[in-house]
């Protein structure tokens, strides 16, 4: 019967002695060890498979444990697997529980939605401002956008303070009508 090829070995190469030992160990003990670890991990198959893999890796790192004179190999493997499950359980309890990505995704979606809504609203307001006369836009720009007082806006625009007040009043009324036409104000 031809020798089995190693997965990592080039085509036609024979497995090394270490690979042969691990393969034999896996073939003989992996199934029962997986069943045992499934019971220890309360049916968590991924965790159980990780434990089996780590157990076999430790067996490969400690070949002295595989000596039949020391006792049955499966008993040693089960002890290692049990200790790994206990250690992993302690580590899980020592750190905060993992929540997954769902909370982060919902926050990201809400923020993106809020930013999108704000962008649309500012676009609509800009269009409504564009519908105003240049004089009304200039008064609103100075008093609301730049935060100037009536007297400061009057000096910048070169018009009397009373004109700034009346233009501001009529500009806000015109802006409200423009926003109502766009469905932004009830």
PDB file of C-alpha atoms in Angstrom:
ATOM      1  CA  UNK A   1       0.000   0.000   0.000  1.00  0.00           C
ATOM      2  CA  UNK A   2       1.483   3.408  -0.959  1.00  0.00           C
ATOM      3  CA  UNK A   3       2.248   5.915   1.774  1.00  0.00           C
ATOM      4  CA  UNK A   4      -0.132   8.806   2.207  1.00  0.00           C
ATOM      5  CA  UNK A   5       1.088  12.171   0.954  1.00  0.00           C
ATOM      6  CA  UNK A   6       1.411  15.121   3.278  1.00  0.00           C
ATOM      7  CA  UNK A   7      -0.854  18.028   2.524  1.00  0.00           C
ATOM      8  CA  UNK A   8       2.098  20.433   2.652  1.00  0.00           C
ATOM      9  CA  UNK A   9       4.643  18.057   1.141  1.00  0.00           C
ATOM     10  CA  UNK A  10       5.521  18.257  -2.561  1.00  0.00           C
ATOM     11  CA  UNK A  11       3.858  15.737  -4.814  1.00  0.00           C
ATOM     12  CA  UNK A  12       5.379  12.288  -4.398  1.00  0.00           C
ATOM     13  CA  UNK A  13       7.087  13.084  -1.060  1.00  0.00           C
ATOM     14  CA  UNK A  14       6.576  10.728   1.845  1.00  0.00           C
ATOM     15  CA  UNK A  15       5.329  12.091   5.166  1.00  0.00           C
ATOM     16  CA  UNK A  16       7.870  12.640   7.926  1.00  0.00           C
ATOM     17  CA  UNK A  17       7.842  10.531  11.078  1.00  0.00           C
ATOM     18  CA  UNK A  18       6.176  13.384  13.011  1.00  0.00           C
ATOM     19  CA  UNK A  19       3.424  13.674  10.411  1.00  0.00           C
ATOM     20  CA  UNK A  20       2.838   9.932  10.491  1.00  0.00           C
ATOM     21  CA  UNK A  21       2.545   9.970  14.305  1.00  0.00           C
ATOM     22  CA  UNK A  22       0.109  12.899  14.263  1.00  0.00           C
ATOM     23  CA  UNK A  23      -1.981  11.299  11.510  1.00  0.00           C
ATOM     24  CA  UNK A  24      -2.186   8.034  13.445  1.00  0.00           C
ATOM     25  CA  UNK A  25      -3.035   9.933  16.630  1.00  0.00           C
ATOM     26  CA  UNK A  26      -5.720  11.912  14.811  1.00  0.00           C
ATOM     27  CA  UNK A  27      -7.249   8.856  13.141  1.00  0.00           C
ATOM     28  CA  UNK A  28      -7.392   6.917  16.393  1.00  0.00           C
ATOM     29  CA  UNK A  29      -8.396   9.602  18.900  1.00  0.00           C
ATOM     30  CA  UNK A  30      -9.917  12.660  17.168  1.00  0.00           C
ATOM     31  CA  UNK A  31     -13.461  11.269  16.910  1.00  0.00           C
ATOM     32  CA  UNK A  32     -13.838  10.183  20.547  1.00  0.00           C
ATOM     33  CA  UNK A  33     -11.994  13.315  21.702  1.00  0.00           C
ATOM     34  CA  UNK A  34     -14.398  15.534  19.743  1.00  0.00           C
ATOM     35  CA  UNK A  35     -17.384  13.778  21.335  1.00  0.00           C
ATOM     36  CA  UNK A  36     -15.855  14.303  24.764  1.00  0.00           C
ATOM     37  CA  UNK A  37     -15.094  17.982  24.159  1.00  0.00           C
ATOM     38  CA  UNK A  38     -18.583  18.579  22.718  1.00  0.00           C
ATOM     39  CA  UNK A  39     -19.994  17.500  26.074  1.00  0.00           C
ATOM     40  CA  UNK A  40     -17.497  19.729  27.907  1.00  0.00           C
ATOM     41  CA  UNK A  41     -18.305  22.763  25.734  1.00  0.00           C
ATOM     42  CA  UNK A  42     -22.094  22.322  25.984  1.00  0.00           C
ATOM     43  CA  UNK A  43     -22.379  21.461  22.306  1.00  0.00           C
ATOM     44  CA  UNK A  44     -20.329  24.382  20.934  1.00  0.00           C
ATOM     45  CA  UNK A  45     -18.854  22.552  17.944  1.00  0.00           C
ATOM     46  CA  UNK A  46     -16.423  25.290  16.877  1.00  0.00           C
ATOM     47  CA  UNK A  47     -14.998  25.546  20.384  1.00  0.00           C
ATOM     48  CA  UNK A  48     -14.811  21.759  20.680  1.00  0.00           C
ATOM     49  CA  UNK A  49     -12.951  21.474  17.359  1.00  0.00           C
ATOM     50  CA  UNK A  50     -10.502  24.150  18.502  1.00  0.00           C
ATOM     51  CA  UNK A  51      -9.902  22.218  21.721  1.00  0.00           C
ATOM     52  CA  UNK A  52      -9.276  18.962  19.799  1.00  0.00           C
ATOM     53  CA  UNK A  53      -6.844  20.746  17.494  1.00  0.00           C
ATOM     54  CA  UNK A  54      -4.967  22.337  20.382  1.00  0.00           C
ATOM     55  CA  UNK A  55      -4.896  19.007  22.247  1.00  0.00           C
ATOM     56  CA  UNK A  56      -3.354  17.205  19.280  1.00  0.00           C
ATOM     57  CA  UNK A  57      -0.885  20.055  18.809  1.00  0.00           C
ATOM     58  CA  UNK A  58       0.210  19.690  22.426  1.00  0.00           C
ATOM     59  CA  UNK A  59       0.579  15.955  21.926  1.00  0.00           C
ATOM     60  CA  UNK A  60       2.854  16.663  18.964  1.00  0.00           C
ATOM     61  CA  UNK A  61       4.888  19.128  21.046  1.00  0.00           C
ATOM     62  CA  UNK A  62       5.214  16.636  23.914  1.00  0.00           C
ATOM     63  CA  UNK A  63       5.949  13.267  22.307  1.00  0.00           C
ATOM     64  CA  UNK A  64       7.037  11.870  25.678  1.00  0.00           C
ATOM     65  CA  UNK A  65       3.372  11.891  26.722  1.00  0.00           C
ATOM     66  CA  UNK A  66       2.620   9.435  23.907  1.00  0.00           C
ATOM     67  CA  UNK A  67       4.892   6.758  25.377  1.00  0.00           C
ATOM     68  CA  UNK A  68       2.692   3.692  26.121  1.00  0.00           C
ATOM     69  CA  UNK A  69       4.774   3.023  29.245  1.00  0.00           C
ATOM     70  CA  UNK A  70       3.353   6.206  30.821  1.00  0.00           C
ATOM     71  CA  UNK A  71      -0.220   5.000  30.492  1.00  0.00           C
ATOM     72  CA  UNK A  72      -3.045   5.240  27.984  1.00  0.00           C
ATOM     73  CA  UNK A  73      -2.679   8.077  25.475  1.00  0.00           C
ATOM     74  CA  UNK A  74      -6.404   8.789  25.329  1.00  0.00           C
ATOM     75  CA  UNK A  75      -6.502   9.503  29.071  1.00  0.00           C
ATOM     76  CA  UNK A  76      -3.731  12.064  28.682  1.00  0.00           C
ATOM     77  CA  UNK A  77      -5.500  13.621  25.670  1.00  0.00           C
ATOM     78  CA  UNK A  78      -8.781  13.864  27.590  1.00  0.00           C
ATOM     79  CA  UNK A  79      -7.035  15.484  30.548  1.00  0.00           C
ATOM     80  CA  UNK A  80      -5.383  18.055  28.273  1.00  0.00           C
ATOM     81  CA  UNK A  81      -8.703  18.767  26.517  1.00  0.00           C
ATOM     82  CA  UNK A  82     -10.516  19.162  29.846  1.00  0.00           C
ATOM     83  CA  UNK A  83      -7.837  21.569  31.127  1.00  0.00           C
ATOM     84  CA  UNK A  84      -8.063  23.588  27.898  1.00  0.00           C
ATOM     85  CA  UNK A  85     -11.841  23.909  28.256  1.00  0.00           C
ATOM     86  CA  UNK A  86     -11.508  24.963  31.902  1.00  0.00           C
ATOM     87  CA  UNK A  87      -8.797  27.525  31.073  1.00  0.00           C
ATOM     88  CA  UNK A  88     -10.811  28.910  28.180  1.00  0.00           C
ATOM     89  CA  UNK A  89     -13.930  29.148  30.343  1.00  0.00           C
ATOM     90  CA  UNK A  90     -11.998  31.055  32.998  1.00  0.00           C
ATOM     91  CA  UNK A  91     -10.595  33.403  30.366  1.00  0.00           C
ATOM     92  CA  UNK A  92     -14.092  34.061  28.994  1.00  0.00           C
ATOM     93  CA  UNK A  93     -15.409  34.888  32.465  1.00  0.00           C
ATOM     94  CA  UNK A  94     -12.431  37.163  33.209  1.00  0.00           C
ATOM     95  CA  UNK A  95     -13.082  39.503  30.281  1.00  0.00           C
ATOM     96  CA  UNK A  96     -16.244  41.411  29.385  1.00  0.00           C
ATOM     97  CA  UNK A  97     -18.778  39.523  27.286  1.00  0.00           C
ATOM     98  CA  UNK A  98     -18.546  39.916  23.547  1.00  0.00           C
ATOM     99  CA  UNK A  99     -21.541  41.678  22.051  1.00  0.00           C
ATOM    100  CA  UNK A 100     -20.928  41.246  18.359  1.00  0.00           C
ATOM    101  CA  UNK A 101     -21.159  43.903  15.671  1.00  0.00           C
ATOM    102  CA  UNK A 102     -24.913  44.579  15.786  1.00  0.00           C
ATOM    103  CA  UNK A 103     -24.791  47.566  18.207  1.00  0.00           C
ATOM    104  CA  UNK A 104     -21.971  49.195  16.254  1.00  0.00           C
ATOM    105  CA  UNK A 105     -23.741  48.705  12.956  1.00  0.00           C
ATOM    106  CA  UNK A 106     -26.971  50.226  14.266  1.00  0.00           C
ATOM    107  CA  UNK A 107     -25.089  53.288  15.570  1.00  0.00           C
ATOM    108  CA  UNK A 108     -23.238  53.647  12.275  1.00  0.00           C
ATOM    109  CA  UNK A 109     -26.509  53.354  10.355  1.00  0.00           C
ATOM    110  CA  UNK A 110     -28.177  55.983  12.574  1.00  0.00           C
ATOM    111  CA  UNK A 111     -25.264  58.388  12.222  1.00  0.00           C
ATOM    112  CA  UNK A 112     -25.094  57.926   8.477  1.00  0.00           C
ATOM    113  CA  UNK A 113     -28.851  58.403   8.232  1.00  0.00           C
ATOM    114  CA  UNK A 114     -28.702  61.564  10.399  1.00  0.00           C
ATOM    115  CA  UNK A 115     -25.848  62.994   8.310  1.00  0.00           C
ATOM    116  CA  UNK A 116     -27.714  62.201   5.119  1.00  0.00           C
ATOM    117  CA  UNK A 117     -30.892  63.847   6.452  1.00  0.00           C
ATOM    118  CA  UNK A 118     -28.930  66.938   7.507  1.00  0.00           C
ATOM    119  CA  UNK A 119     -27.289  67.160   4.086  1.00  0.00           C
ATOM    120  CA  UNK A 120     -30.659  66.943   2.348  1.00  0.00           C
ATOM    121  CA  UNK A 121     -32.158  69.536   4.670  1.00  0.00           C
ATOM    122  CA  UNK A 122     -29.291  71.963   4.125  1.00  0.00           C
ATOM    123  CA  UNK A 123     -29.625  71.462   0.397  1.00  0.00           C
ATOM    124  CA  UNK A 124     -33.348  72.249   0.554  1.00  0.00           C
ATOM    125  CA  UNK A 125     -32.724  75.330   2.714  1.00  0.00           C
ATOM    126  CA  UNK A 126     -30.042  76.524   0.272  1.00  0.00           C
ATOM    127  CA  UNK A 127     -32.508  76.161  -2.596  1.00  0.00           C
ATOM    128  CA  UNK A 128     -35.148  78.055  -0.616  1.00  0.00           C
ATOM    129  CA  UNK A 129     -32.629  80.834   0.108  1.00  0.00           C
ATOM    130  CA  UNK A 130     -31.866  80.934  -3.615  1.00  0.00           C
ATOM    131  CA  UNK A 131     -35.526  81.732  -4.270  1.00  0.00           C
ATOM    132  CA  UNK A 132     -35.269  84.944  -2.211  1.00  0.00           C
ATOM    133  CA  UNK A 133     -34.344  88.320  -3.637  1.00  0.00           C
ATOM    134  CA  UNK A 134     -30.641  89.261  -3.370  1.00  0.00           C
ATOM    135  CA  UNK A 135     -31.471  91.960  -0.788  1.00  0.00           C
ATOM    136  CA  UNK A 136     -33.342  89.497   1.441  1.00  0.00           C
ATOM    137  CA  UNK A 137     -30.556  86.905   1.100  1.00  0.00           C
ATOM    138  CA  UNK A 138     -27.921  89.515   2.027  1.00  0.00           C
ATOM    139  CA  UNK A 139     -29.796  90.572   5.183  1.00  0.00           C
ATOM    140  CA  UNK A 140     -30.304  86.972   6.334  1.00  0.00           C
ATOM    141  CA  UNK A 141     -26.679  86.172   5.569  1.00  0.00           C
ATOM    142  CA  UNK A 142     -25.430  89.012   7.723  1.00  0.00           C
ATOM    143  CA  UNK A 143     -27.875  88.663  10.630  1.00  0.00           C
ATOM    144  CA  UNK A 144     -28.277  84.887  10.936  1.00  0.00           C
ATOM    145  CA  UNK A 145     -25.336  83.235   9.219  1.00  0.00           C
ATOM    146  CA  UNK A 146     -22.633  85.684  10.278  1.00  0.00           C
ATOM    147  CA  UNK A 147     -24.389  86.518  13.578  1.00  0.00           C
ATOM    148  CA  UNK A 148     -24.147  90.277  13.242  1.00  0.00           C
ATOM    149  CA  UNK A 149     -26.385  92.677  15.115  1.00  0.00           C
ATOM    150  CA  UNK A 150     -28.798  94.963  13.260  1.00  0.00           C
ATOM    151  CA  UNK A 151     -26.402  97.931  13.523  1.00  0.00           C
ATOM    152  CA  UNK A 152     -23.404  95.859  12.346  1.00  0.00           C
ATOM    153  CA  UNK A 153     -25.391  94.437   9.416  1.00  0.00           C
ATOM    154  CA  UNK A 154     -26.538  97.983   8.516  1.00  0.00           C
ATOM    155  CA  UNK A 155     -22.918  99.198   8.399  1.00  0.00           C
ATOM    156  CA  UNK A 156     -21.765  96.194   6.295  1.00  0.00           C
ATOM    157  CA  UNK A 157     -24.696  96.478   3.852  1.00  0.00           C
ATOM    158  CA  UNK A 158     -24.641 100.287   3.780  1.00  0.00           C
ATOM    159  CA  UNK A 159     -28.341 100.660   4.580  1.00  0.00           C
ATOM    160  CA  UNK A 160     -30.235 102.138   7.565  1.00  0.00           C
ATOM    161  CA  UNK A 161     -30.935  99.969  10.623  1.00  0.00           C
ATOM    162  CA  UNK A 162     -34.712 100.237  10.097  1.00  0.00           C
ATOM    163  CA  UNK A 163     -34.282  98.822   6.578  1.00  0.00           C
ATOM    164  CA  UNK A 164     -32.277  95.882   7.984  1.00  0.00           C
ATOM    165  CA  UNK A 165     -35.112  95.188  10.440  1.00  0.00           C
ATOM    166  CA  UNK A 166     -37.881  95.327   7.852  1.00  0.00           C
ATOM    167  CA  UNK A 167     -35.906  93.329   5.239  1.00  0.00           C
ATOM    168  CA  UNK A 168     -35.139  90.705   7.875  1.00  0.00           C
ATOM    169  CA  UNK A 169     -38.839  90.454   8.744  1.00  0.00           C
ATOM    170  CA  UNK A 170     -39.945  90.114   5.119  1.00  0.00           C
ATOM    171  CA  UNK A 171     -37.013  87.850   4.238  1.00  0.00           C
ATOM    172  CA  UNK A 172     -37.981  85.405   7.003  1.00  0.00           C
ATOM    173  CA  UNK A 173     -41.607  85.418   5.807  1.00  0.00           C
ATOM    174  CA  UNK A 174     -40.482  84.757   2.225  1.00  0.00           C
ATOM    175  CA  UNK A 175     -38.128  82.013   3.408  1.00  0.00           C
ATOM    176  CA  UNK A 176     -40.958  80.373   5.351  1.00  0.00           C
ATOM    177  CA  UNK A 177     -43.157  80.369   2.242  1.00  0.00           C
ATOM    178  CA  UNK A 178     -40.310  78.892   0.169  1.00  0.00           C
ATOM    179  CA  UNK A 179     -39.762  76.164   2.764  1.00  0.00           C
ATOM    180  CA  UNK A 180     -43.506  75.417   2.940  1.00  0.00           C
ATOM    181  CA  UNK A 181     -43.557  75.010  -0.836  1.00  0.00           C
ATOM    182  CA  UNK A 182     -40.844  72.372  -0.464  1.00  0.00           C
ATOM    183  CA  UNK A 183     -42.765  70.609   2.301  1.00  0.00           C
ATOM    184  CA  UNK A 184     -40.205  71.391   5.003  1.00  0.00           C
ATOM    185  CA  UNK A 185     -42.435  73.540   7.253  1.00  0.00           C
ATOM    186  CA  UNK A 186     -45.976  72.555   8.210  1.00  0.00           C
TER     187      UNK A 186
END
